[in-house]
GROMACS .gro file of C-alpha atoms in nm:
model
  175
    1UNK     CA    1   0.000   0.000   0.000
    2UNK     CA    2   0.265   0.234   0.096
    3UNK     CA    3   0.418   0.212  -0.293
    4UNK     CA    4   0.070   0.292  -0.452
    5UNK     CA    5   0.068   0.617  -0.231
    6UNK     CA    6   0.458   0.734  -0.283
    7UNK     CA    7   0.345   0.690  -0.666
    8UNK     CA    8   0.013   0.896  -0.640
    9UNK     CA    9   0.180   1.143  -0.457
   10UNK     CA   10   0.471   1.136  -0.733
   11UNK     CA   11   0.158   1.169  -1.022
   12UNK     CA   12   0.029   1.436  -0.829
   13UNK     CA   13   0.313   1.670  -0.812
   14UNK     CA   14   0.401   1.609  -1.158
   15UNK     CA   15   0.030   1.683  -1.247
   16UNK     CA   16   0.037   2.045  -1.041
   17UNK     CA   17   0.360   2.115  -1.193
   18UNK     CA   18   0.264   2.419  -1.337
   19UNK     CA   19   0.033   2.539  -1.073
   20UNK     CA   20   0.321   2.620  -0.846
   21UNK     CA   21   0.464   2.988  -0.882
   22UNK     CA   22   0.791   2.953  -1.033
   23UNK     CA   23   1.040   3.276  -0.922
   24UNK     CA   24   1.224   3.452  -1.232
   25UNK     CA   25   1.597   3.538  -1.119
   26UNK     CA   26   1.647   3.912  -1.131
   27UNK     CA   27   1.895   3.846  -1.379
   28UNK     CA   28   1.603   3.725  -1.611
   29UNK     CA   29   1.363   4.007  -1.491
   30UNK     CA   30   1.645   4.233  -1.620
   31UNK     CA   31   1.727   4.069  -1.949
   32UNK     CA   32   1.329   4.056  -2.033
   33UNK     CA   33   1.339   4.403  -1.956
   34UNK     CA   34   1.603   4.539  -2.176
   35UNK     CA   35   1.499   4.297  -2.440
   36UNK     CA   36   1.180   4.421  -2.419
   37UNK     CA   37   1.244   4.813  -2.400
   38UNK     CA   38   1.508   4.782  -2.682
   39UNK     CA   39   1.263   4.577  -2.948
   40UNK     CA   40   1.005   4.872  -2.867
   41UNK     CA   41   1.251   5.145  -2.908
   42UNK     CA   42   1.402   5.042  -3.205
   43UNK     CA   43   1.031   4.963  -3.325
   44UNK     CA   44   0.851   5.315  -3.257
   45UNK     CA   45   1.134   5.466  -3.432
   46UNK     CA   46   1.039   5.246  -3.756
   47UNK     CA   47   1.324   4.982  -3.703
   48UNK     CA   48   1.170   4.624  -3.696
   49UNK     CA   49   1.476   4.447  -3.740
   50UNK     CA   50   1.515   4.363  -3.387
   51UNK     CA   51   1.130   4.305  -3.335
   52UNK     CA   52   1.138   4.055  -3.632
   53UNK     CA   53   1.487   3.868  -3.474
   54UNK     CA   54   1.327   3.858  -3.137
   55UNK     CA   55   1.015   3.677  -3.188
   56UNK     CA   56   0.902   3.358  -3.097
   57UNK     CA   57   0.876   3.127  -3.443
   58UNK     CA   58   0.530   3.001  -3.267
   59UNK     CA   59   0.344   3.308  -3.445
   60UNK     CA   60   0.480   3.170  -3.834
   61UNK     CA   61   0.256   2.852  -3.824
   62UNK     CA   62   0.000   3.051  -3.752
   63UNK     CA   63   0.052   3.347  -4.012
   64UNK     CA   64   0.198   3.133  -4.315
   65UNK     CA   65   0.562   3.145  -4.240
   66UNK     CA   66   0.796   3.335  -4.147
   67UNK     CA   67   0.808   3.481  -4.451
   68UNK     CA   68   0.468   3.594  -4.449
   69UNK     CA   69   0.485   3.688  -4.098
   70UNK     CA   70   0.785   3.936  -4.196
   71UNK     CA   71   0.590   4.116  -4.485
   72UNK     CA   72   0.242   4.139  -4.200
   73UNK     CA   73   0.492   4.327  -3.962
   74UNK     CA   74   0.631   4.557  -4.232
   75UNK     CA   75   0.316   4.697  -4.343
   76UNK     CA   76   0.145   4.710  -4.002
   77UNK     CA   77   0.464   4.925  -3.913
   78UNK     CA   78   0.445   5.111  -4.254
   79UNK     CA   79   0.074   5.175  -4.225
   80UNK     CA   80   0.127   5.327  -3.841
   81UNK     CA   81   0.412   5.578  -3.954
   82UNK     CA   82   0.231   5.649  -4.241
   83UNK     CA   83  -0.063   5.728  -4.012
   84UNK     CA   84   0.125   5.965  -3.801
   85UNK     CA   85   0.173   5.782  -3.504
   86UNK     CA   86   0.366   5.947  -3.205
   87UNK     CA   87   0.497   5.726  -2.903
   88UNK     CA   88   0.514   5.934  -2.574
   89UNK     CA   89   0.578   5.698  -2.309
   90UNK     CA   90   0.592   5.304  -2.201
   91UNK     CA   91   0.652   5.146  -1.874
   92UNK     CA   92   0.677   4.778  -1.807
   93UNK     CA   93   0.602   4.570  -1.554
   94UNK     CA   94   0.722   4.287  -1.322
   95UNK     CA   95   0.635   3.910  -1.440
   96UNK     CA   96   0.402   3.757  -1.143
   97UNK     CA   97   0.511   3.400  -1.229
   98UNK     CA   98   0.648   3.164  -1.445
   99UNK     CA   99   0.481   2.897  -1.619
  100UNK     CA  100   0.570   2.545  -1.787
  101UNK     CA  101   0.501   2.456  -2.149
  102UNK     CA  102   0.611   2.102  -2.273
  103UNK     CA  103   1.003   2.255  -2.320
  104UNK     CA  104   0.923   2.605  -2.278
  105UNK     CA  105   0.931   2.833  -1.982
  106UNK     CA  106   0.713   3.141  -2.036
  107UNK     CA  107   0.629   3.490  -1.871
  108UNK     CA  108   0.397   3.780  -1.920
  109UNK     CA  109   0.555   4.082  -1.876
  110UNK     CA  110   0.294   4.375  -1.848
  111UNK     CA  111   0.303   4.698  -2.054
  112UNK     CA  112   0.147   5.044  -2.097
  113UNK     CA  113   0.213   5.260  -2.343
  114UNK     CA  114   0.100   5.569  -2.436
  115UNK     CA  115   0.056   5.730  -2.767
  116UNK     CA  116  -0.135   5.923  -3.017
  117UNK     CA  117  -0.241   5.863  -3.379
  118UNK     CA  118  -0.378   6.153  -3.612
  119UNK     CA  119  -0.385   6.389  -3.279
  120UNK     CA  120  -0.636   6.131  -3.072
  121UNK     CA  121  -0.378   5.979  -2.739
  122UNK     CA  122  -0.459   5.694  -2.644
  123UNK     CA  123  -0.340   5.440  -2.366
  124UNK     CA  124  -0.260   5.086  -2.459
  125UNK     CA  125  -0.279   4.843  -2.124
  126UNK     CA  126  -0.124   4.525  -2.312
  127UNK     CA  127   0.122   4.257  -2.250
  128UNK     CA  128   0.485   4.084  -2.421
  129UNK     CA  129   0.484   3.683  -2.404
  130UNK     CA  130   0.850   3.560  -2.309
  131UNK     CA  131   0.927   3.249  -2.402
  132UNK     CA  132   1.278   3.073  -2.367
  133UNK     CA  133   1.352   2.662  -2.364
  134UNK     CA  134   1.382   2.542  -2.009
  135UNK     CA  135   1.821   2.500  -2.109
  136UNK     CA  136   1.878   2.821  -2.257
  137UNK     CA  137   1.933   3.192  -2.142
  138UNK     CA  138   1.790   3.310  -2.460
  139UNK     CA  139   1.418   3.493  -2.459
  140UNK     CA  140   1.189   3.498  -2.752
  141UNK     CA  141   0.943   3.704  -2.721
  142UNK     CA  142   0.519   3.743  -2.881
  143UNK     CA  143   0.296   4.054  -2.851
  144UNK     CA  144  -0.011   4.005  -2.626
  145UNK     CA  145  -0.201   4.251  -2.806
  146UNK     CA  146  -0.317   3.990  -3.054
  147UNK     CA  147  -0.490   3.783  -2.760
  148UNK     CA  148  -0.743   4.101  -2.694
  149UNK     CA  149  -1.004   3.985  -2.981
  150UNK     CA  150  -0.925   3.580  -2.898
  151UNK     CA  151  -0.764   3.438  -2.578
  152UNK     CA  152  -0.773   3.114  -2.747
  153UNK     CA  153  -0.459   3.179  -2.984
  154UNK     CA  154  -0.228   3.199  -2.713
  155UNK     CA  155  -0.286   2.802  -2.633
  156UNK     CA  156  -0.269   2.790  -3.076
  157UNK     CA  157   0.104   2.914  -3.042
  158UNK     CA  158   0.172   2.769  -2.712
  159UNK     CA  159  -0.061   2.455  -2.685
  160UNK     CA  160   0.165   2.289  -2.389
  161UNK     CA  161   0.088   2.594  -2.171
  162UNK     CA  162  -0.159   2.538  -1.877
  163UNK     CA  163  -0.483   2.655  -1.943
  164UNK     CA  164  -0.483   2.863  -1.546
  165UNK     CA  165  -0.228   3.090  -1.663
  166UNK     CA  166  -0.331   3.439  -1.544
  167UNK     CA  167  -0.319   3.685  -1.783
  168UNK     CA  168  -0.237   4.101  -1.752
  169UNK     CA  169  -0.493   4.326  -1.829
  170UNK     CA  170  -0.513   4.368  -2.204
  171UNK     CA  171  -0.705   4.653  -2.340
  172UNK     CA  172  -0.730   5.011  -2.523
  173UNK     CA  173  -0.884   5.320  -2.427
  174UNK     CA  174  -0.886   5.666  -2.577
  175UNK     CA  175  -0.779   5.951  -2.397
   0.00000   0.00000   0.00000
């Protein structure tokens, strides 16, 4: 009886895996940081390159490719500056917890930005998806802002992730 309950209690834990908080290091908290605040500066001033190098390939299945994913950024970016829009401030936030996917290790790291198109500010309460294999120091990152219209796609691009995750606010409002 006693080696029925040492393995239940061995399924179990395995089982709640991910519903045990998992600390980031400040050393990651600081890396997903300056990742973060680097892709989005080089980004509002029209520079993608980094944006496009830092993403997780999860999105391409989902786009058509990588290919096709790289074109989709270029004209959303094209269509924004060509639009007049003006970025006056961002501020990022800790991530609560780490969470387990299959290989994965993954974080939201919340993040408000302000900014104005065609004269009308408005405040974007959104989120970054950072994503690194459970061996590596290297982050890869997705934009929550996608997940506002369907929650759903984040388990599409991460379908190992639990489905309790607790996820930042994620919204737009004019100002």
């Amino acid at each position: 009886m006693k080696v029925i309950q040492k393995v239940l209690l061995i399924v179990m834990l395995i089982s709640t895996e991910n519903i045990f908080a998992i600390e980031l290091s400040k050393e990651d908290v600081d890396q997903i940081h300056k990742d973060i605040s680097g892709m989005y500066t080089a980004f509002e001033s029209g520079d993608i390159s980094l944006f496009l190098k830092s993403t997780h390939s999860s999105i391409y299945e989902l786009v058509g490719g990588k290919a096709n994913y790289e074109s989709m950024t270029v004209s959303a970016i094209a269509s924004l500056m060509e639009q007049g829009i003006v970025f006056h401030e961002a501020t990022l936030g800790k991530p609560k917890r780490l969470y387990l996917a299959g290989d994965n290790e993954v974080c939201f790291v919340p993040r408000v930005s302000i900014m104005e198109i065609q004269g009308q500010k408005m405040k974007s309460t959104g989120f970054m998806i950072a994503i690194k294999k459970k061996d590596s120091s290297h982050w890869k990152y997705l934009d929550g802002s996608g997940l506002r219209k369907d929650q759903g796609l984040l388990w599409k691009l991460l379908p190992e992730l639990s489905r309790d995750v607790e996820l930042p606010a994620n919204y737009i409002e004019m100002l």
